[in-house]
mmCIF file with all atom_site columns, C-alpha atoms in Angstrom:
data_model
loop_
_atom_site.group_PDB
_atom_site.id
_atom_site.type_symbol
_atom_site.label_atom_id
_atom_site.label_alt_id
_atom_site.label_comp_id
_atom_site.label_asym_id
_atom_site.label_entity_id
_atom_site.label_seq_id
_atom_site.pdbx_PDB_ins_code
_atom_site.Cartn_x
_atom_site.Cartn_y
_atom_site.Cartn_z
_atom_site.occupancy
_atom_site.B_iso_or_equiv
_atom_site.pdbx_formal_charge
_atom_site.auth_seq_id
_atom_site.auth_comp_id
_atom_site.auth_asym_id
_atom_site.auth_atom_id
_atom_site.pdbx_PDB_model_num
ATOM 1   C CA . UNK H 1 1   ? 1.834   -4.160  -11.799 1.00 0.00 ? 20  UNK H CA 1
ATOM 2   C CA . UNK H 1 2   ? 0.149   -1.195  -10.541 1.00 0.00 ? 21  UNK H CA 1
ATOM 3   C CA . UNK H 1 3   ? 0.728   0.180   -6.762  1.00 0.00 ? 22  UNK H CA 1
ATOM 4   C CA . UNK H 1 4   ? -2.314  2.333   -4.802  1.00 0.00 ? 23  UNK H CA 1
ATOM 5   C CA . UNK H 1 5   ? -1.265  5.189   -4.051  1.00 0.00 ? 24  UNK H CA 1
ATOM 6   C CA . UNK H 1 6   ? -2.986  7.841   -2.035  1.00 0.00 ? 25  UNK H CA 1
ATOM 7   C CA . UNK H 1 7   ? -3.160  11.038  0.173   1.00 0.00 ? 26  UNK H CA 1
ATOM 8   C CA . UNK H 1 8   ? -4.910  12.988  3.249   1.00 0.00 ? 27  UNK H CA 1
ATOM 9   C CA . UNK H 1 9   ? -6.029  16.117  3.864   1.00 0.00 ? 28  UNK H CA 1
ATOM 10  C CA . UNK H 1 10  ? -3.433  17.017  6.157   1.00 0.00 ? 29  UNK H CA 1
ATOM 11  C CA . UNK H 1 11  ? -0.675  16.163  3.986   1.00 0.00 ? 30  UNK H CA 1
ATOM 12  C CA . UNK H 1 12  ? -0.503  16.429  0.369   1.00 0.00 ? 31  UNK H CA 1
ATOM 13  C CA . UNK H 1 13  ? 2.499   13.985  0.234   1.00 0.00 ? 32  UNK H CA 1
ATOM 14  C CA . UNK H 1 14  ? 1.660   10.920  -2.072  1.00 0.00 ? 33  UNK H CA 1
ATOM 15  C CA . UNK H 1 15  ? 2.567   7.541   -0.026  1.00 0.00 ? 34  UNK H CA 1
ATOM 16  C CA . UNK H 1 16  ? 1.310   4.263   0.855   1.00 0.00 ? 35  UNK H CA 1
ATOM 17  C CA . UNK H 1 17  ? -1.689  3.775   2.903   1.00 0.00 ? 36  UNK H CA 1
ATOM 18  C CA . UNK H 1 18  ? -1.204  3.605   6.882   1.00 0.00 ? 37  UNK H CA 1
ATOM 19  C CA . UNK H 1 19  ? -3.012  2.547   9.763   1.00 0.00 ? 38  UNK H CA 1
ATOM 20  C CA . UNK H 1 20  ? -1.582  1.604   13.553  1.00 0.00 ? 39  UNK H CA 1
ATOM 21  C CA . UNK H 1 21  ? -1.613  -1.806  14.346  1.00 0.00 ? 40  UNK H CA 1
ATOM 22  C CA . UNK H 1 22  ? -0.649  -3.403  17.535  1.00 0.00 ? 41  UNK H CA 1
ATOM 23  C CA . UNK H 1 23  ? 2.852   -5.737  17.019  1.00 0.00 ? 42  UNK H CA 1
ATOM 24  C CA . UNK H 1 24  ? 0.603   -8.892  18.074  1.00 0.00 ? 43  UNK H CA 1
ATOM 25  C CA . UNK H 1 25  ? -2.315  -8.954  15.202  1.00 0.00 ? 44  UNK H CA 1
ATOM 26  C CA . UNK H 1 26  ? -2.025  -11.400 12.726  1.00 0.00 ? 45  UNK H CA 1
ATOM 27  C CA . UNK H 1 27  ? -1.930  -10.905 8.701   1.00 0.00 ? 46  UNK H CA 1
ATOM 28  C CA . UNK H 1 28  ? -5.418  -11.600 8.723   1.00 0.00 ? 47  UNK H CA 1
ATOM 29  C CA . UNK H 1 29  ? -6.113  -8.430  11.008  1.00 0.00 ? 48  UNK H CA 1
ATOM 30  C CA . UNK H 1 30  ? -4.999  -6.637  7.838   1.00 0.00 ? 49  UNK H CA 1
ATOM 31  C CA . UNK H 1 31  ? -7.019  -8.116  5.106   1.00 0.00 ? 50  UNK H CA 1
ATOM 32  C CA . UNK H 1 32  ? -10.156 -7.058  7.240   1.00 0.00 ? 51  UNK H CA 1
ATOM 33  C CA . UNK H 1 33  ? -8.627  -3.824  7.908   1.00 0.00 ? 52  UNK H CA 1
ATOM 34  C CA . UNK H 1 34  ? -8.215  -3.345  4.292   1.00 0.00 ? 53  UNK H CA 1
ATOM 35  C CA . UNK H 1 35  ? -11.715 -4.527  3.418   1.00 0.00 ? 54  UNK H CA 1
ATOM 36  C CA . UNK H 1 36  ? -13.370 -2.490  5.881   1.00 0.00 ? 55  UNK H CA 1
ATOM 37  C CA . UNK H 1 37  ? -11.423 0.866   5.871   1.00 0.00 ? 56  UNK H CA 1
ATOM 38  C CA . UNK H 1 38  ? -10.774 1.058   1.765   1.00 0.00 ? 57  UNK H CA 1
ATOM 39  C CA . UNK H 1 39  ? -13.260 -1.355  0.734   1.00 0.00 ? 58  UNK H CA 1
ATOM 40  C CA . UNK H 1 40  ? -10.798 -3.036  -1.375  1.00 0.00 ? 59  UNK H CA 1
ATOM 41  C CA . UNK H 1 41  ? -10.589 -7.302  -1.543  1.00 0.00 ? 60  UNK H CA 1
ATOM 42  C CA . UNK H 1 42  ? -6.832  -8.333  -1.828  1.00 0.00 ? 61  UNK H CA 1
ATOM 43  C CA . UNK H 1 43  ? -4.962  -10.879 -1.139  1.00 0.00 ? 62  UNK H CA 1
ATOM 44  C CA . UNK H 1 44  ? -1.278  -11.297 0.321   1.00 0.00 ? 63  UNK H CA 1
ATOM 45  C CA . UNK H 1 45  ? 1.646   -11.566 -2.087  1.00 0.00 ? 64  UNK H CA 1
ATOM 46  C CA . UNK H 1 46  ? 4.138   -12.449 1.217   1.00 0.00 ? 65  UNK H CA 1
ATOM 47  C CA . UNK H 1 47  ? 3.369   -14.015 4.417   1.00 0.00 ? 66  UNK H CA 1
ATOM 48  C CA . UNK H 1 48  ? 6.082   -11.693 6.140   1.00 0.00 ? 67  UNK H CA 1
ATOM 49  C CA . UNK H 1 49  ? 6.298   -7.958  5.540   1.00 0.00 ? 68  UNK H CA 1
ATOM 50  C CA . UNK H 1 50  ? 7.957   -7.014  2.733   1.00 0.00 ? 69  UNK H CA 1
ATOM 51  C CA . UNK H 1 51  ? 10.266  -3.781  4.341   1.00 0.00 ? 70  UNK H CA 1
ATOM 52  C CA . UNK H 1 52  ? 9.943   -2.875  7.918   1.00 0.00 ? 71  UNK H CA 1
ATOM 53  C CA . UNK H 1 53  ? 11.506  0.766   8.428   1.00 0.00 ? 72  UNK H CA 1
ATOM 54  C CA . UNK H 1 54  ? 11.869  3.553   10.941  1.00 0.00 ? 73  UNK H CA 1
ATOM 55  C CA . UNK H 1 55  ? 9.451   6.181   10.374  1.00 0.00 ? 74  UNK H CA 1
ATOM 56  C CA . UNK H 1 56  ? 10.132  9.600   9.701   1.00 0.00 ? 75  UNK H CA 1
ATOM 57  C CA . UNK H 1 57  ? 11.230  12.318  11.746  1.00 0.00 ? 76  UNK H CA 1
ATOM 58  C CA . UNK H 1 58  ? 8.589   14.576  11.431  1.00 0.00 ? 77  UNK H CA 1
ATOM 59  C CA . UNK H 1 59  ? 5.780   11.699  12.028  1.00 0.00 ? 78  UNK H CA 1
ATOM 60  C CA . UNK H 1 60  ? 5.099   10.076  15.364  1.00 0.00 ? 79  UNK H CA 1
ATOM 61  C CA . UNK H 1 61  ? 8.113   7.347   16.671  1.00 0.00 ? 80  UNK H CA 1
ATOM 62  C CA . UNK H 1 62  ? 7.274   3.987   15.493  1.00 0.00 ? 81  UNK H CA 1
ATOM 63  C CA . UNK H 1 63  ? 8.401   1.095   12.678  1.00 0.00 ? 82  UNK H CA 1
ATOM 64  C CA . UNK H 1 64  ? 6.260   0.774   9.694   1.00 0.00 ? 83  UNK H CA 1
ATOM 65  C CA . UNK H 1 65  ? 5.948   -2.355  8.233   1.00 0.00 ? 84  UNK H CA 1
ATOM 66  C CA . UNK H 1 66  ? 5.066   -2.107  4.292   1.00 0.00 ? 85  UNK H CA 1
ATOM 67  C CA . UNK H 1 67  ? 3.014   -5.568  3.143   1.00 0.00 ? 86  UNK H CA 1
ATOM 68  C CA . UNK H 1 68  ? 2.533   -6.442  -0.272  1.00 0.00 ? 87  UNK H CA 1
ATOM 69  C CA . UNK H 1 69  ? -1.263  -7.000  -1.801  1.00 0.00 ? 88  UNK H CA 1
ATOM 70  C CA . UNK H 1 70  ? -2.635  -8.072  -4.631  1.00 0.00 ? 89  UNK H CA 1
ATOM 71  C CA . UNK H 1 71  ? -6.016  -6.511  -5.282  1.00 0.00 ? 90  UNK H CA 1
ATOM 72  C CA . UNK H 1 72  ? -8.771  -9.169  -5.868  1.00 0.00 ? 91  UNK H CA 1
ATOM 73  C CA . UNK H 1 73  ? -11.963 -6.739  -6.630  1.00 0.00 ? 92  UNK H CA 1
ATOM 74  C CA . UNK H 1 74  ? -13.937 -4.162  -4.733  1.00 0.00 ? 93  UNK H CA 1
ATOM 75  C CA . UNK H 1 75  ? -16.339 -5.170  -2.041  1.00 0.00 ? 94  UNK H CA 1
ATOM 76  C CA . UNK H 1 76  ? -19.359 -4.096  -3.471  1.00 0.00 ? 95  UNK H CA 1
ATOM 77  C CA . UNK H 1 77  ? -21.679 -4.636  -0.290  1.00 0.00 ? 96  UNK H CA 1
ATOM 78  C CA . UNK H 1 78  ? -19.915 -1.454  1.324   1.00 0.00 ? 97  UNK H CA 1
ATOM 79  C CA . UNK H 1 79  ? -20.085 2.160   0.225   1.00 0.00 ? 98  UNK H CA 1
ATOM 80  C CA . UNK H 1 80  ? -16.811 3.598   -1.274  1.00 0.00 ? 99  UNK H CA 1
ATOM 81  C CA . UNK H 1 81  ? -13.903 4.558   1.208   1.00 0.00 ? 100 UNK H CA 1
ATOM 82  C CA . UNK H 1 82  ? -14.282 8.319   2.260   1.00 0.00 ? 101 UNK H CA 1
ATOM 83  C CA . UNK H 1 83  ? -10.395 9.146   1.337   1.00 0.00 ? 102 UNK H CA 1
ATOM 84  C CA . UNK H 1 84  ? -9.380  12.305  0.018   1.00 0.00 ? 103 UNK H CA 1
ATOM 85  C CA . UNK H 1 85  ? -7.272  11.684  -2.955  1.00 0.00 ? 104 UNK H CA 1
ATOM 86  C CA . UNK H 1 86  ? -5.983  8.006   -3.705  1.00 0.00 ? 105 UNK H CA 1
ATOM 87  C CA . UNK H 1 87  ? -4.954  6.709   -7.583  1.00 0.00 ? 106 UNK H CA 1
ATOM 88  C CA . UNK H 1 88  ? -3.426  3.346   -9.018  1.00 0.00 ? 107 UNK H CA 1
ATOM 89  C CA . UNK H 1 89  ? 0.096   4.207   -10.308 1.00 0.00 ? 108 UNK H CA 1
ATOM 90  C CA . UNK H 1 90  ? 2.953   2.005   -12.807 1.00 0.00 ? 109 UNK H CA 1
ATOM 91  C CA . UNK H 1 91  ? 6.213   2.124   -11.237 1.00 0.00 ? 110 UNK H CA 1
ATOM 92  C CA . UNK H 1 92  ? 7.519   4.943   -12.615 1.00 0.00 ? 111 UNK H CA 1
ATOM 93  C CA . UNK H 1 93  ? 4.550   7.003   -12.045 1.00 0.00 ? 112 UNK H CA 1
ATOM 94  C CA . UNK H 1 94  ? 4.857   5.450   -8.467  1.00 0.00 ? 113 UNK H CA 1
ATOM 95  C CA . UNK H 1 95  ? 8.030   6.236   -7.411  1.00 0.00 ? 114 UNK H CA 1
ATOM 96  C CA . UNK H 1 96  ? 7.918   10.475  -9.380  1.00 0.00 ? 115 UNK H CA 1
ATOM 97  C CA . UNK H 1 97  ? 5.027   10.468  -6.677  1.00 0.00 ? 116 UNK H CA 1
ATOM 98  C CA . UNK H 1 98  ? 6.603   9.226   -3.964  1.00 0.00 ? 117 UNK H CA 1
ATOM 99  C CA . UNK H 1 99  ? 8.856   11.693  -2.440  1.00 0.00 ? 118 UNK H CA 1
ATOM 100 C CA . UNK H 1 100 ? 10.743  9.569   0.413   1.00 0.00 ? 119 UNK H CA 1
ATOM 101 C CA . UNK H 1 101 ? 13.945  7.592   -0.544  1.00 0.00 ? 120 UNK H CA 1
ATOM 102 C CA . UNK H 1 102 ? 12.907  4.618   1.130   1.00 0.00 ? 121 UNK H CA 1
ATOM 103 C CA . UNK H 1 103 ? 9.360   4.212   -0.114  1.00 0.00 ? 122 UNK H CA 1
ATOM 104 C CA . UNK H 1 104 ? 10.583  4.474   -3.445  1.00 0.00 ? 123 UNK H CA 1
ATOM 105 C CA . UNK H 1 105 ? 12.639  1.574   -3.052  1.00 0.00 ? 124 UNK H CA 1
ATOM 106 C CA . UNK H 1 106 ? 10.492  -0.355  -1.489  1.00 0.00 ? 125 UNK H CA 1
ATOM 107 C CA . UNK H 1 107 ? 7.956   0.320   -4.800  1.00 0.00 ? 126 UNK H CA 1
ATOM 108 C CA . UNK H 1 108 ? 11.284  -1.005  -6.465  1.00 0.00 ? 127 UNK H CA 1
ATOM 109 C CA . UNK H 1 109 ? 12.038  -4.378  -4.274  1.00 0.00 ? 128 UNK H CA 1
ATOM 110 C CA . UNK H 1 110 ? 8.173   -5.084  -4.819  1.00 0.00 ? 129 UNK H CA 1
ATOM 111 C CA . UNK H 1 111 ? 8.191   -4.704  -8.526  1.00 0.00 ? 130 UNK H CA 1
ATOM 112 C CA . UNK H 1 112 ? 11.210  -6.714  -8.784  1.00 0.00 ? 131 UNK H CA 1
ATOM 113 C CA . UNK H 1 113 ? 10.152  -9.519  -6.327  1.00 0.00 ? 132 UNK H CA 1
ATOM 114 C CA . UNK H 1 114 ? 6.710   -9.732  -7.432  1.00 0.00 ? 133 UNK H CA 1
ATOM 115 C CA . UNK H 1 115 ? 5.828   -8.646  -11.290 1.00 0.00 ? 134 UNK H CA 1
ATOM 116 C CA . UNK H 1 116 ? 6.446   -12.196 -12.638 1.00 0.00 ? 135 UNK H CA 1
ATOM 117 C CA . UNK H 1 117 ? 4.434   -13.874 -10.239 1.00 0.00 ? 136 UNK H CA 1
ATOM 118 C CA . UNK H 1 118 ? 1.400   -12.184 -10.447 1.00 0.00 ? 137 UNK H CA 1
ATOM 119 C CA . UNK H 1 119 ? -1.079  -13.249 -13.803 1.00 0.00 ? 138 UNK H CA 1
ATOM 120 C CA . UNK H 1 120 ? -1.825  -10.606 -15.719 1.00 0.00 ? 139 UNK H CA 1
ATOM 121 C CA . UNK H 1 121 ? -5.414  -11.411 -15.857 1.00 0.00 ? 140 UNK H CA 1
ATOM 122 C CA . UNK H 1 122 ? -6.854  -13.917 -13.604 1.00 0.00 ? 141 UNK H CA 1
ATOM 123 C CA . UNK H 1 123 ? -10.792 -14.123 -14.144 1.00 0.00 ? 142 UNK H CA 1
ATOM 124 C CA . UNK H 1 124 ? -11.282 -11.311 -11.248 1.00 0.00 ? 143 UNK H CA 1
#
C-alpha cells in the first residue's frame, strides 16, 4: 500500500491533499473533485471517513475529514494536475514525511484497516 503524498508552495510541509467542502456534499462530490483537481481515478475504500480531526492551530478553524482511496488509474483525457511537489510513499516513508502526530496515525489506522483488503494487482 502506497499513500499520495504531496506539498504547496506556501508550505513545504508534506501532508495529505486538502480541499474545503461544504458538510452537505456527498462522497461522490469527492471522487469528481479528485478526478478533476488531481486527475487521478480512485475509488473509495470506506463509505464513512476514515478520521475526522480538529485542524491545526496555525491553519484556518475547521474539522478535516481524512477519506481513504484506492487509486484506479490516471484520467488520461485531462492534462496533468498543476501541483507543486506531490510523490507516492510506503508507510514508513509516509509517516518520516509527515510531520503532524495525528496524520501519522491516521497513515497507521489506514494501513492497518486496509492493506489486506486491497489486491495487489487488479488488471488496472
Amino acid at each position: 500500500m502506497e499513500f499520495w503524498l504531496k506539498t504547496d508552495p506556501q508550505s513545504a510541509r508534506w501532508g495529505f491533499p486538502t480541499f474545503v467542502m461544504p458538510p452537505a456534499e456527498m462522497p461522490e462530490t469527492l471522487l469528481g473533485h479528485i478526478e478533476n483537481h488531481w486527475n487521478l481515478r480512485v475509488r473509495p475504500l470506506a463509505s464513512e471517513p476514515v478520521a475526522t480531526l480538529r485542524r491545526s492551530r496555525n491553519e484556518e478553524p475547521g474539522i478535516l475529514r481524512a477519506h481513504a482511496f484506492q487509486y484506479v488509474g490516471p484520467v488520461t483525457t485531462r492534462p496533468p494536475a498543476n501541483d507543486f511537489r506531490s510523490r507516492w510513499c510506503l508507510l514508513e516513508e509516509a509517516q518520516r514525511r509527515i510531520r503532524r502526530k495525528p496524520l501519522q496515525r491516521i497513515v497507521h489506522d489506514v494501513h492497518r484497516d486496509f492493506n489486506d483488503d486491497l489486491p495487489l494487482f487488479d488488471g488496472v
